[in-house]
C-alpha cells in the first residue's frame, strides 16, 4: 500500500469503530430485535390508502394488485389507488380490470418528474388514516400491512418500513442482491433502535397521513424521494421504525447494466439528499448526526480507497504478487493485521446475520462470501459511474 | 408526534471507541511484532552466510600453502571442492537477494530495510571479491557480472530481463551481483565497488572488469565475455 500511513490508519480505525458499533448495537438490541407490536384486531385497525404509482408495468401490475387484494386487511378499511403516469403499454387496461375489486385508477399527467409526482397525486385524494406507498413491481406478503399498521397504535410513530426482499432471484446477480437486501433491512432494523432510519423504501412503507400535512408531500425534484422523505422526517425528529416481519418482495435488476443505472440514480439522489439535509450532520440529531450519517459518507470514501489501491497495484504489477506467500508475509504490518481483524469481524457479522435469517438457502455460505468480496468492487464501480455522470453533467432521470 | 431527540447513545459509543482502540493497538502491535520477526529472519540468514568462512580458509590455502600450490592434482581437487561449496552458498545468497528485493518493494526504503540492504551488499561484495580471486587462482571459466542499479530507475527495468536472459545461457557459470546505488552513500561495500569501477550513474554493468553503460542486449554482453 502506497498511500500516506496516517490516511491508512484513520481509515482502518474508522471502519473498525463502525463495525464494532454495529456489533454492540446488535448485542444491545438482541432481545427486542424480533419484538414487534401485537397485531391489532380488525376493529381497531386504522384505515389505509395504498398508493401505487405505475409507468409501463404491464408485466407486473396485475401481480402487485393480486398481492394487495390478498392482504388480510379488512376491505372496508382499505383503499387502493393506482396512479398511472401516462403509460404507453397495456398497464391501464390491466388496472381497469381490477376496478370491480375497488381499485381506483387515477390518470396522472406525466410531468417529466417521475414517481414522486404520481405518488403525490395519489396521496392528495387518499382518504385513509395511513398511507402505504407501494411500488408497482412489489408484492407484499399477506399479513404485511396488518403488521405495519399495528405499529401505529403508538401515537409517536410516523412511519414504518417493511422488510424488502428480492422476489424470486434467478441469476447470480439477483441472488447477490437478495443477500444485500437482507442485510440492508436487518441493518435498518438495528438503526431504528437509535432513531437513525435514513430511508422509507419505495417497495413498501407506511406513513401517518397527517405527517404529509406537516412536512409536505414527496419532493418532486428528488430522484430518490424515499430517502429524502426519511431525512425530512428525521429533521423534524419524527420517529421512523422498521419491521422485520412485514415482508414485501420486489423485483430487482437482472442485468448488470440495469443495476448500474439503478445504483447511479440512488447515488446521485443520495448525494443531493445529503446536501439538502446537511443540517442533519449535527450532534442535535443524536446518533444519526454524529455517527450514522458521517459513517455512511466515510464508507463511500473507504470503498473508493480500497478500489483505487487494488487498481494501482494491478497497474504497478504488484497485485499478482499478493498471491505468493512471501509477498503476503513481507507486507505484513500493523495496518494489514488490523485490516485482517476487520475482515474477520465483517465475516462474523455476516455469519451472525445469516443465523438470524430463516432462509438459509438464500444466504448460503458461498453466496455470502461472494457478496462480501464482490460487492466492494461493484459499489466502487457504481460510484465511479456516478462521479462520471456528475462530472459530465448528465441529467439524472427517474 | 414530535418527540425529543433520543440522546446520543454515549455508553454504546464509548464502549465501541474503547474496544476499537484495544483491537487497533493489539493489531498494530501484532503486526509490528510479525514485521520485526521477518526482519530478524533476514538478519539471521545474512549473518549465517556472512559467517560461513570455510571458503576463505580454502582460498588462503590455495594461495599460500606450498603443499597445495606445488601439487597440481591437489590444487585442482581443492579448486573443484571450493567452487562447489561456493556455488551452493551463492545460490542461497542470490535467493536472499531476491527476497530482499521483494521485501523492499513491499516495505519501502525505511531504516530497517536500509540496514538489511547494507548487510546484504557487504555479503555480496565479499562473495564477488572471493570469486574474482578464485577465478585467478583456479583459472576458472566463470563470468562475473556486477550490476549497478537504482530503485527509481526506468532505464534499469529492461536490464533485469536482459540479465536474466544472459544468466539463463549458463546458470552456474555466470554470477551476477547487484548493487543499489541509492544505498552507496551509506553502504561501504557499494561505495567501494562503484568507486573502483568509476560508476556514478545507473544502470551500469561490469563484466569481467569491463564496463558497459546504457542500454544493452544479451548479444552485446556475450561479446564482452
Coordinates of C-alpha atoms in Angstrom, one line a residue:
Chain A
X1 CA 0.0 0.0 0.0
X2 CA 1.5 3.3 -1.1
X3 CA -0.9 5.9 0.5
X4 CA 0.1 8.1 3.4
X5 CA 0.3 6.0 6.6
X6 CA -1.9 8.4 8.5
X7 CA -4.7 8.1 6.0
X8 CA -4.5 4.3 6.2
X9 CA -4.5 4.4 10.0
X10 CA -7.5 6.7 10.2
X11 CA -9.5 4.8 7.5
X12 CA -8.9 1.5 9.2
X13 CA -9.7 2.8 12.6
X14 CA -13.0 4.4 11.5
X15 CA -14.0 1.2 9.7
X16 CA -13.2 -0.8 12.8
X17 CA -15.2 1.6 15.0
X18 CA -18.2 1.4 12.7
X19 CA -18.1 -2.4 12.6
X20 CA -17.8 -2.7 16.4
X21 CA -20.5 -0.1 16.9
X22 CA -22.9 -2.2 14.8
X23 CA -22.0 -5.3 16.7
X24 CA -22.6 -3.6 20.1
X25 CA -25.9 -2.3 18.8
X26 CA -26.9 -5.8 17.8
X27 CA -25.9 -7.1 21.1
X28 CA -27.8 -4.3 22.9
X29 CA -30.9 -4.9 20.8
X30 CA -30.8 -8.7 20.6
X31 CA -33.8 -9.2 22.9
X32 CA -36.0 -6.7 21.1
X33 CA -34.8 -7.5 17.6
X34 CA -37.9 -9.5 16.7
X35 CA -40.2 -7.9 19.2
X36 CA -42.9 -6.1 17.3
X37 CA -46.3 -4.8 18.3
X38 CA -49.1 -7.3 18.6
X39 CA -51.4 -7.5 15.7
X40 CA -54.4 -5.2 16.1
X41 CA -57.9 -6.6 15.8
X42 CA -59.9 -5.6 12.8
X43 CA -62.0 -3.1 14.8
X44 CA -59.0 -1.0 15.9
X45 CA -57.0 -1.2 12.7
X46 CA -56.7 2.3 11.1
X47 CA -57.9 2.8 7.5
X48 CA -55.2 2.6 4.9
X49 CA -54.9 4.0 1.5
X50 CA -52.4 2.1 -0.7
X51 CA -50.9 4.4 -3.3
X52 CA -49.2 2.6 -6.3
X53 CA -47.6 4.8 -8.9
X54 CA -47.2 3.0 -12.2
X55 CA -45.5 3.6 -15.5
X56 CA -45.4 0.9 -18.2
X57 CA -45.6 -2.0 -15.8
X58 CA -48.0 -4.2 -17.7
X59 CA -45.8 -7.2 -16.8
X60 CA -46.1 -6.8 -13.1
X61 CA -49.0 -4.6 -12.0
X62 CA -51.5 -7.4 -12.1
X63 CA -49.4 -9.5 -9.7
X64 CA -49.0 -6.5 -7.5
X65 CA -52.7 -5.9 -7.3
X66 CA -53.4 -9.6 -6.7
X67 CA -51.0 -9.4 -3.7
X68 CA -52.7 -6.3 -2.4
X69 CA -56.2 -7.8 -2.8
X70 CA -54.9 -10.8 -0.9
X71 CA -53.8 -8.8 2.1
X72 CA -55.5 -9.9 5.3
X73 CA -56.7 -6.4 6.0
X74 CA -60.3 -5.5 6.4
X75 CA -61.6 -4.5 2.9
X76 CA -63.7 -1.8 4.5
X77 CA -60.6 -0.1 5.8
X78 CA -58.6 -0.4 2.6
X79 CA -58.4 1.9 -0.3
X80 CA -56.3 1.0 -3.3
X81 CA -55.2 3.9 -5.6
X82 CA -53.2 3.2 -8.7
X83 CA -51.7 6.4 -10.2
X84 CA -50.9 5.9 -13.9
X85 CA -48.1 8.2 -15.0
X86 CA -49.1 8.1 -18.7
X87 CA -48.2 4.5 -19.5
X88 CA -48.0 3.7 -23.2
X89 CA -48.3 -0.1 -22.8
X90 CA -51.3 -2.2 -21.6
X91 CA -50.9 -1.1 -17.9
X92 CA -54.1 1.0 -17.9
X93 CA -56.2 -1.9 -19.3
X94 CA -54.8 -4.3 -16.7
X95 CA -55.6 -1.9 -13.8
X96 CA -59.1 -1.2 -15.1
X97 CA -59.8 -4.9 -15.0
X98 CA -59.3 -4.7 -11.2
X99 CA -61.9 -1.9 -10.9
X100 CA -64.6 -4.4 -9.9
X101 CA -62.5 -5.1 -6.8
X102 CA -62.5 -1.5 -5.8
X103 CA -59.1 -0.5 -7.3
X104 CA -59.2 3.2 -8.2
X105 CA -57.3 4.3 -11.3
X106 CA -56.0 7.9 -11.4
X107 CA -54.7 9.1 -14.8
X108 CA -51.9 11.4 -13.9
X109 CA -50.3 13.8 -16.4
X110 CA -46.7 12.9 -16.6
X111 CA -44.7 16.0 -15.8
X112 CA -41.3 14.5 -16.7
X113 CA -40.6 14.4 -13.0
X114 CA -41.2 10.8 -12.2
X115 CA -42.6 8.7 -9.4
X116 CA -42.9 11.4 -6.7
X117 CA -45.4 13.5 -8.5
X118 CA -47.5 10.4 -9.2
X119 CA -47.3 9.4 -5.5
X120 CA -48.4 12.9 -4.5
X121 CA -51.3 12.8 -6.9
X122 CA -52.5 9.6 -5.1
X123 CA -51.8 10.9 -1.6
X124 CA -53.9 14.1 -2.3
X125 CA -57.0 12.1 -3.0
X126 CA -56.4 9.4 -0.4
X127 CA -58.8 9.1 2.5
X128 CA -57.1 6.7 4.8
X129 CA -55.6 7.5 8.1
X130 CA -52.4 5.8 6.9
X131 CA -50.8 6.0 3.5
X132 CA -49.0 2.9 2.3
X133 CA -46.7 3.6 -0.7
X134 CA -46.1 0.5 -2.8
X135 CA -44.0 0.1 -6.0
X136 CA -45.8 -1.4 -8.9
X137 CA -43.2 -4.3 -9.1
X138 CA -43.5 -5.2 -5.5
X139 CA -45.6 -7.9 -3.9
X140 CA -46.5 -7.5 -0.2
X141 CA -47.0 -10.7 1.9
X142 CA -50.4 -11.4 3.1
X143 CA -50.0 -10.1 6.6
X144 CA -47.5 -7.3 5.9
X145 CA -50.0 -4.4 6.0
X146 CA -51.6 -5.6 9.2
X147 CA -48.2 -5.9 10.8
X148 CA -47.1 -2.5 9.7
X149 CA -50.4 -0.8 10.7
X150 CA -50.2 -2.3 14.1
X151 CA -47.1 -0.2 14.8
X152 CA -49.3 2.9 14.6
X153 CA -51.1 2.1 17.8
X154 CA -48.2 4.0 19.3
X155 CA -49.1 7.6 18.5
X156 CA -45.4 8.7 18.4
X157 CA -44.8 6.6 15.2
X158 CA -44.9 8.5 11.9
X159 CA -43.6 5.9 9.5
X160 CA -42.8 2.2 9.4
X161 CA -40.7 0.4 6.7
X162 CA -41.3 -3.1 5.5
X163 CA -38.6 -5.8 5.2
X164 CA -37.9 -5.5 1.5
X165 CA -36.7 -8.8 -0.1
X166 CA -35.9 -9.8 -3.6
X167 CA -38.7 -11.6 -5.5
X168 CA -37.7 -15.0 -6.9
X169 CA -33.9 -14.4 -7.5
X170 CA -32.8 -16.4 -10.5
X171 CA -29.4 -15.4 -11.8
X172 CA -26.2 -14.8 -9.8
X173 CA -26.7 -11.0 -9.8
X174 CA -30.2 -11.2 -8.4
X175 CA -29.0 -13.7 -5.8
X176 CA -26.3 -11.3 -4.7
X177 CA -28.8 -8.6 -4.4
X178 CA -31.0 -10.8 -2.4
X179 CA -28.2 -11.1 0.2
X180 CA -27.7 -7.4 0.0
X181 CA -31.4 -6.6 0.7
X182 CA -31.5 -9.0 3.6
X183 CA -28.6 -7.2 5.3
X184 CA -30.0 -3.8 4.4
X185 CA -33.3 -4.3 6.1
X186 CA -31.6 -6.1 9.0
X187 CA -29.3 -3.1 9.5
X188 CA -32.3 -0.7 9.1
X189 CA -34.0 -2.6 11.9
X190 CA -30.9 -2.0 14.1
X191 CA -30.7 1.6 13.2
X192 CA -34.4 2.1 14.2
X193 CA -33.3 1.4 17.8
X194 CA -31.1 4.5 17.7
X195 CA -33.6 6.6 15.7
X196 CA -31.4 6.6 12.6
X197 CA -33.5 5.1 9.8
X198 CA -32.5 7.0 6.7
X199 CA -34.9 5.7 4.1
X200 CA -38.6 4.8 3.8
X201 CA -38.2 2.4 0.9
X202 CA -40.4 2.7 -2.1
X203 CA -41.3 -1.0 -2.3
X204 CA -43.4 -0.6 0.8
X205 CA -43.6 2.0 3.6
X206 CA -46.5 3.2 5.6
X207 CA -47.0 6.8 6.8
X208 CA -49.4 8.5 9.0
X209 CA -51.4 10.7 6.6
X210 CA -51.3 13.8 8.6
X211 CA -47.5 13.8 8.5
X212 CA -47.7 14.9 4.9
X213 CA -49.6 18.0 6.1
X214 CA -46.8 18.8 8.5
X215 CA -43.7 18.1 6.3
X216 CA -45.2 18.2 2.9
X217 CA -45.6 15.7 0.1
X218 CA -42.8 13.8 -1.6
X219 CA -40.2 16.1 -3.1
X220 CA -40.8 16.2 -6.9
X221 CA -37.3 17.4 -7.6
X222 CA -35.7 14.5 -5.9
X223 CA -34.7 11.3 -7.8
X224 CA -34.5 9.4 -4.5
X225 CA -37.7 10.6 -2.9
X226 CA -38.0 7.7 -0.4
X227 CA -34.7 8.7 1.2
X228 CA -35.5 12.4 1.0
X229 CA -38.8 11.9 2.9
X230 CA -37.0 9.9 5.6
X231 CA -34.4 12.7 6.0
X232 CA -37.2 15.2 6.2
X233 CA -39.0 13.2 8.9
X234 CA -35.7 12.9 10.8
X235 CA -35.1 16.6 10.6
X236 CA -38.4 17.1 12.4
X237 CA -37.4 14.4 15.0
X238 CA -40.3 12.2 13.8
X239 CA -40.0 8.5 14.6
X240 CA -39.4 6.0 11.9
X241 CA -39.4 2.3 12.8
X242 CA -38.5 -0.7 10.7
X243 CA -40.2 -4.1 10.7
X244 CA -38.5 -7.5 10.2
X245 CA -41.7 -9.4 9.9
X246 CA -43.8 -7.3 7.5
X247 CA -42.3 -8.6 4.2
X248 CA -42.6 -7.2 0.7
X249 CA -41.0 -8.8 -2.3
X250 CA -39.7 -6.7 -5.1
X251 CA -38.1 -7.2 -8.5
X252 CA -34.5 -6.2 -8.9
X253 CA -32.3 -5.7 -12.0
X254 CA -31.3 -8.9 -13.6
X255 CA -28.6 -7.3 -15.8
X256 CA -25.6 -5.5 -14.5
X257 CA -26.2 -2.5 -16.8
X258 CA -29.7 -2.1 -15.3
X259 CA -28.3 -2.5 -11.8
X260 CA -25.6 0.1 -12.6
X261 CA -28.2 2.5 -13.8
X262 CA -30.3 2.0 -10.7
X263 CA -27.4 2.4 -8.3
X264 CA -26.1 5.6 -10.1
X265 CA -29.6 7.1 -9.6
X266 CA -29.5 6.1 -6.0
X267 CA -26.1 7.5 -5.5
X268 CA -26.8 10.8 -7.3
X269 CA -30.1 11.2 -5.5
X270 CA -28.4 10.3 -2.2
X271 CA -25.7 12.9 -2.6
X272 CA -28.3 15.5 -3.4
X273 CA -30.4 14.5 -0.4
X274 CA -27.4 14.6 2.0
X275 CA -26.5 18.1 0.7
X276 CA -30.1 19.2 1.0
X277 CA -30.4 17.9 4.6
X278 CA -26.8 18.6 5.6
X279 CA -28.1 20.1 8.8
X280 CA -28.6 16.5 10.0
X281 CA -24.8 16.3 10.4
X282 CA -25.2 17.8 13.8
X283 CA -25.0 16.5 17.4
X284 CA -28.6 17.7 17.8
X285 CA -29.6 14.7 15.8
X286 CA -28.0 12.2 18.2
X287 CA -26.5 9.1 16.7
X288 CA -27.8 9.9 13.3
X289 CA -26.0 13.2 13.1
X290 CA -22.8 12.3 15.0
X291 CA -22.2 8.8 13.8
X292 CA -24.6 7.2 11.3
X293 CA -24.6 9.7 8.6
X294 CA -20.9 10.6 8.8
X295 CA -20.1 6.9 8.8
X296 CA -22.1 6.3 5.6
X297 CA -20.1 9.1 4.0
X298 CA -16.8 7.7 5.2
X299 CA -17.8 4.2 3.9
X300 CA -18.0 5.6 0.4
X301 CA -14.5 7.1 0.8
X302 CA -13.2 3.8 2.2
X303 CA -14.7 1.7 -0.7
X304 CA -13.0 4.1 -3.1
X305 CA -9.7 3.8 -1.2
X306 CA -9.8 0.0 -1.4
X307 CA -10.8 0.1 -5.1
X308 CA -8.1 2.6 -6.0
X309 CA -5.5 0.7 -4.1
X310 CA -6.3 -2.5 -6.0
X311 CA -6.3 -0.7 -9.3
X312 CA -2.9 0.9 -8.5
X313 CA -1.5 -2.5 -7.5
X314 CA -2.7 -4.0 -10.8
X315 CA -1.2 -1.2 -12.8
X316 CA 2.1 -1.3 -10.9
X317 CA 2.3 -5.1 -11.3
X318 CA 2.2 -5.7 -7.6
X319 CA -1.3 -7.1 -7.5
X320 CA -0.4 -10.7 -8.5
X321 CA 2.5 -10.8 -6.1
X322 CA -0.1 -10.9 -3.4
X323 CA -0.9 -14.4 -4.4
X324 CA 2.5 -15.5 -3.2
X325 CA 3.0 -16.3 0.5
X326 CA 6.3 -14.5 0.5
X327 CA 4.8 -11.2 -0.7
X328 CA 2.0 -11.5 1.8
X329 CA 4.4 -12.1 4.7
X330 CA 6.7 -9.3 3.7
X331 CA 3.8 -6.8 3.5
X332 CA 2.5 -7.9 6.9
X333 CA 2.5 -4.9 9.3
X334 CA 0.2 -3.2 11.7
X335 CA -2.4 -2.0 9.2
X336 CA -2.6 -5.4 7.5
X337 CA -3.2 -7.2 10.8
X338 CA -5.9 -4.7 11.8
X339 CA -7.5 -5.0 8.3
X340 CA -7.5 -8.7 8.6
X341 CA -9.2 -8.4 12.0
X342 CA -11.7 -6.1 10.4
X343 CA -12.4 -8.6 7.6
X344 CA -12.9 -11.4 10.2
X345 CA -15.3 -9.2 12.1
X346 CA -17.1 -8.5 8.9
X347 CA -17.4 -12.2 8.2
X348 CA -18.6 -12.8 11.7
X349 CA -21.3 -10.1 11.2
X350 CA -22.5 -11.8 8.0
X351 CA -22.5 -15.2 9.7
X352 CA -24.4 -13.9 12.7
X353 CA -26.9 -12.1 10.4
X354 CA -27.2 -15.4 8.5
X355 CA -28.1 -17.2 11.7
X356 CA -30.9 -14.8 12.3
X357 CA -32.5 -15.3 8.9
X358 CA -34.8 -18.2 8.4
X359 CA -34.0 -18.9 4.8
X360 CA -30.5 -20.4 5.0
X361 CA -30.6 -21.4 1.3
X362 CA -30.9 -17.7 0.4
X363 CA -27.8 -16.9 2.4
X364 CA -25.7 -19.9 1.7
X365 CA -22.1 -19.6 2.7
X366 CA -20.7 -19.4 -0.9
X367 CA -23.3 -16.7 -1.7
X368 CA -22.4 -14.8 1.5
X369 CA -18.7 -14.7 0.7
X370 CA -19.4 -13.8 -2.9
X371 CA -21.5 -10.9 -1.6
X372 CA -18.7 -9.8 0.8
X373 CA -16.0 -9.7 -1.8
X374 CA -17.9 -8.8 -5.0
X375 CA -20.0 -6.0 -3.6
X376 CA -17.0 -3.9 -2.5
X377 CA -15.9 -3.8 -6.1
X378 CA -19.5 -3.4 -7.5
X379 CA -20.0 -0.5 -5.2
X380 CA -16.8 1.2 -6.3
X381 CA -17.9 0.8 -10.0
X382 CA -21.2 2.3 -9.1
X383 CA -19.6 5.3 -7.5
X384 CA -17.1 5.8 -10.4
X385 CA -20.0 5.8 -12.8
X386 CA -21.8 8.2 -10.5
X387 CA -19.0 10.6 -10.4
X388 CA -18.6 10.3 -14.2
X389 CA -22.2 11.2 -14.8
X390 CA -22.0 14.1 -12.3
X391 CA -18.9 15.5 -13.9
X392 CA -20.3 15.3 -17.4
X393 CA -23.5 16.9 -16.2
X394 CA -25.8 14.2 -17.5
X395 CA -29.3 14.9 -16.2
X396 CA -30.5 12.1 -14.0
X397 CA -33.9 10.8 -14.8
X398 CA -36.0 8.6 -12.6
Chain B
X1 CA -45.7 13.1 17.1
X2 CA -42.6 15.2 17.5
X3 CA -40.6 13.6 20.3
X4 CA -37.4 14.9 21.9
X5 CA -34.4 13.5 20.1
X6 CA -33.1 10.4 21.7
X7 CA -29.9 11.4 23.5
X8 CA -26.6 10.3 21.8
X9 CA -26.1 6.7 22.9
X10 CA -23.0 7.7 24.8
X11 CA -22.4 4.4 26.5
X12 CA -22.6 2.5 23.2
X13 CA -20.2 4.8 21.5
X14 CA -17.7 5.0 24.4
X15 CA -17.7 1.2 24.6
X16 CA -17.3 1.0 20.8
X17 CA -14.4 3.5 21.0
X18 CA -12.6 1.7 23.8
X19 CA -13.0 -1.7 22.1
X20 CA -11.8 -0.2 18.8
X21 CA -8.7 1.3 20.4
X22 CA -7.9 -2.0 22.1
X23 CA -8.3 -4.0 18.9
X24 CA -6.4 -1.4 16.9
X25 CA -3.5 -1.2 19.3
X26 CA -3.4 -5.0 19.6
X27 CA -3.5 -5.4 15.8
X28 CA -0.8 -2.8 15.3
X29 CA 1.3 -4.5 18.0
X30 CA 0.9 -7.9 16.5
X31 CA 1.7 -6.5 13.0
X32 CA 4.8 -4.8 14.2
X33 CA 6.0 -7.9 16.0
X34 CA 5.5 -10.0 12.9
X35 CA 7.3 -7.4 10.8
X36 CA 10.1 -7.5 13.3
X37 CA 10.3 -11.3 13.1
X38 CA 10.6 -11.1 9.3
X39 CA 13.4 -8.6 9.7
X40 CA 15.1 -10.8 12.2
X41 CA 14.9 -13.8 10.0
X42 CA 16.6 -11.9 7.2
X43 CA 19.4 -10.8 9.6
X44 CA 19.8 -14.4 10.7
X45 CA 20.1 -15.6 7.2
X46 CA 22.5 -12.9 6.1
X47 CA 24.7 -13.3 9.2
X48 CA 24.8 -17.1 8.7
X49 CA 26.0 -16.6 5.2
X50 CA 28.4 -13.9 6.3
X51 CA 30.0 -16.1 8.9
X52 CA 30.4 -19.0 6.6
X53 CA 34.1 -18.5 6.1
X54 CA 35.2 -22.0 5.2
X55 CA 35.7 -21.0 1.6
X56 CA 38.0 -18.1 2.7
X57 CA 40.2 -20.7 4.5
X58 CA 40.4 -22.8 1.4
X59 CA 41.3 -19.7 -0.6
X60 CA 44.1 -19.0 1.8
X61 CA 45.4 -22.5 1.4
X62 CA 45.2 -22.2 -2.4
X63 CA 47.1 -19.0 -2.3
X64 CA 49.8 -19.7 0.1
X65 CA 50.2 -23.3 1.2
X66 CA 53.1 -24.8 -0.6
X67 CA 51.8 -28.4 -0.4
X68 CA 48.8 -27.2 -2.3
X69 CA 50.4 -24.8 -4.7
X70 CA 53.1 -27.3 -5.7
X71 CA 50.7 -30.2 -6.2
X72 CA 48.7 -29.7 -9.4
X73 CA 46.2 -32.6 -8.7
X74 CA 45.6 -31.5 -5.1
X75 CA 45.3 -27.9 -6.4
X76 CA 42.7 -28.9 -8.9
X77 CA 40.7 -31.0 -6.5
X78 CA 40.7 -28.2 -3.9
X79 CA 39.6 -25.7 -6.6
X80 CA 36.6 -28.0 -7.5
X81 CA 35.6 -28.5 -3.9
X82 CA 35.7 -24.8 -3.2
X83 CA 33.8 -24.0 -6.4
X84 CA 31.1 -26.4 -5.5
X85 CA 30.7 -25.1 -2.0
X86 CA 30.8 -21.5 -3.1
X87 CA 28.2 -22.2 -5.8
X88 CA 25.9 -23.6 -3.1
X89 CA 26.4 -20.5 -0.9
X90 CA 26.0 -18.3 -4.0
X91 CA 22.5 -19.8 -4.7
X92 CA 21.5 -19.1 -1.1
X93 CA 22.9 -15.6 -1.3
X94 CA 21.0 -14.9 -4.6
X95 CA 17.8 -16.2 -3.0
X96 CA 18.2 -13.9 -0.1
X97 CA 18.8 -11.1 -2.5
X98 CA 15.6 -11.9 -4.5
X99 CA 13.6 -12.0 -1.3
X100 CA 15.2 -8.8 -0.1
X101 CA 14.2 -7.0 -3.3
X102 CA 10.6 -8.2 -2.8
X103 CA 10.8 -7.1 0.9
X104 CA 12.0 -3.6 -0.2
X105 CA 9.2 -3.4 -2.8
X106 CA 6.6 -4.1 -0.1
X107 CA 8.1 -2.2 2.7
X108 CA 9.7 0.7 1.0
X109 CA 13.2 2.1 1.8
X110 CA 12.8 2.5 5.6
X111 CA 15.6 2.4 8.1
X112 CA 15.0 -1.3 8.8
X113 CA 15.2 -2.2 5.1
X114 CA 18.3 0.0 4.7
X115 CA 20.1 -1.8 7.4
X116 CA 19.3 -5.2 5.9
X117 CA 20.4 -4.0 2.5
X118 CA 23.7 -2.8 3.9
X119 CA 24.4 -6.2 5.4
X120 CA 23.4 -7.9 2.2
X121 CA 25.5 -5.8 -0.1
X122 CA 28.5 -6.4 2.2
X123 CA 27.9 -10.1 1.8
X124 CA 27.6 -9.7 -2.0
X125 CA 30.8 -7.7 -2.2
X126 CA 32.7 -10.3 -0.2
X127 CA 31.3 -13.0 -2.4
X128 CA 32.2 -11.1 -5.6
X129 CA 35.8 -10.5 -4.5
X130 CA 36.2 -14.1 -3.4
X131 CA 35.1 -15.3 -6.8
X132 CA 37.4 -12.8 -8.5
X133 CA 40.3 -14.2 -6.6
X134 CA 39.3 -17.8 -7.0
X135 CA 38.9 -17.3 -10.8
X136 CA 42.5 -16.2 -10.9
X137 CA 43.9 -18.9 -8.7
X138 CA 41.9 -21.8 -10.2
X139 CA 41.8 -20.5 -13.7
X140 CA 38.0 -21.0 -13.5
X141 CA 35.9 -20.3 -16.6
X142 CA 33.4 -18.0 -14.8
X143 CA 31.7 -14.8 -15.9
X144 CA 31.4 -12.3 -13.1
X145 CA 28.9 -9.6 -13.6
X146 CA 28.4 -6.6 -11.3
X147 CA 25.2 -4.7 -11.9
X148 CA 24.6 -1.2 -10.5
X149 CA 21.0 -0.1 -10.4
X150 CA 18.7 2.4 -8.6
X151 CA 15.3 1.8 -7.1
X152 CA 13.5 4.5 -9.2
X153 CA 15.2 3.9 -12.5
X154 CA 13.2 3.4 -15.6
X155 CA 16.2 2.5 -17.7
X156 CA 17.1 -0.2 -15.2
X157 CA 13.9 -2.2 -15.8
X158 CA 14.8 -3.7 -19.2
X159 CA 18.2 -4.6 -17.7
X160 CA 16.6 -7.0 -15.3
X161 CA 15.2 -9.0 -18.2
X162 CA 18.5 -8.8 -20.2
X163 CA 20.5 -10.1 -17.3
X164 CA 18.0 -12.8 -16.5
X165 CA 18.2 -14.0 -20.2
X166 CA 22.0 -13.7 -20.1
X167 CA 22.2 -15.9 -17.0
X168 CA 19.9 -18.5 -18.5
X169 CA 22.7 -19.3 -21.0
X170 CA 24.9 -20.8 -18.3
X171 CA 23.4 -20.5 -14.8
X172 CA 26.3 -21.9 -12.8
X173 CA 28.9 -20.2 -15.0
X174 CA 27.5 -16.7 -14.8
X175 CA 27.4 -15.0 -11.4
X176 CA 25.6 -11.7 -11.1
X177 CA 26.0 -9.3 -8.2
X178 CA 23.5 -6.4 -8.0
X179 CA 24.2 -3.3 -6.0
X180 CA 21.7 -0.4 -5.5
X181 CA 23.5 2.9 -6.0
X182 CA 20.8 4.6 -3.8
X183 CA 22.5 3.0 -0.9
X184 CA 26.0 3.9 -1.9
X185 CA 26.4 6.8 0.5
X186 CA 25.6 4.6 3.5
X187 CA 26.9 1.3 2.3
X188 CA 30.7 1.0 2.3
X189 CA 30.7 -2.1 0.1
X190 CA 28.6 -0.5 -2.6
X191 CA 30.5 2.7 -2.4
X192 CA 33.8 0.8 -2.7
X193 CA 32.8 -1.1 -5.8
X194 CA 31.3 1.9 -7.5
X195 CA 34.4 3.9 -7.0
X196 CA 36.7 1.0 -8.1
X197 CA 34.7 0.8 -11.4
X198 CA 34.1 4.5 -11.5
X199 CA 30.3 4.2 -11.7
X200 CA 28.2 7.1 -10.7
X201 CA 25.0 6.5 -12.7
X202 CA 22.6 3.7 -13.1
X203 CA 22.3 1.4 -14.9
X204 CA 25.8 0.2 -15.3
X205 CA 27.2 -3.3 -15.9
X206 CA 30.7 -4.6 -15.2
X207 CA 31.5 -7.9 -16.9
X208 CA 34.8 -9.5 -16.1
X209 CA 36.1 -6.0 -15.2
X210 CA 34.8 -4.4 -18.4
X211 CA 32.3 -1.6 -18.0
X212 CA 29.2 -1.1 -20.0
X213 CA 26.9 1.9 -19.7
X214 CA 23.4 2.5 -21.1
X215 CA 21.1 0.1 -22.9
X216 CA 22.4 -3.3 -23.8
X217 CA 21.4 -6.7 -25.2
X218 CA 22.3 -10.3 -24.4
X219 CA 24.4 -10.3 -27.6
X220 CA 26.4 -7.3 -26.5
X221 CA 27.0 -8.9 -23.1
X222 CA 28.2 -12.1 -24.8
X223 CA 30.8 -10.0 -26.8
X224 CA 32.3 -8.8 -23.5
X225 CA 32.7 -12.3 -22.1

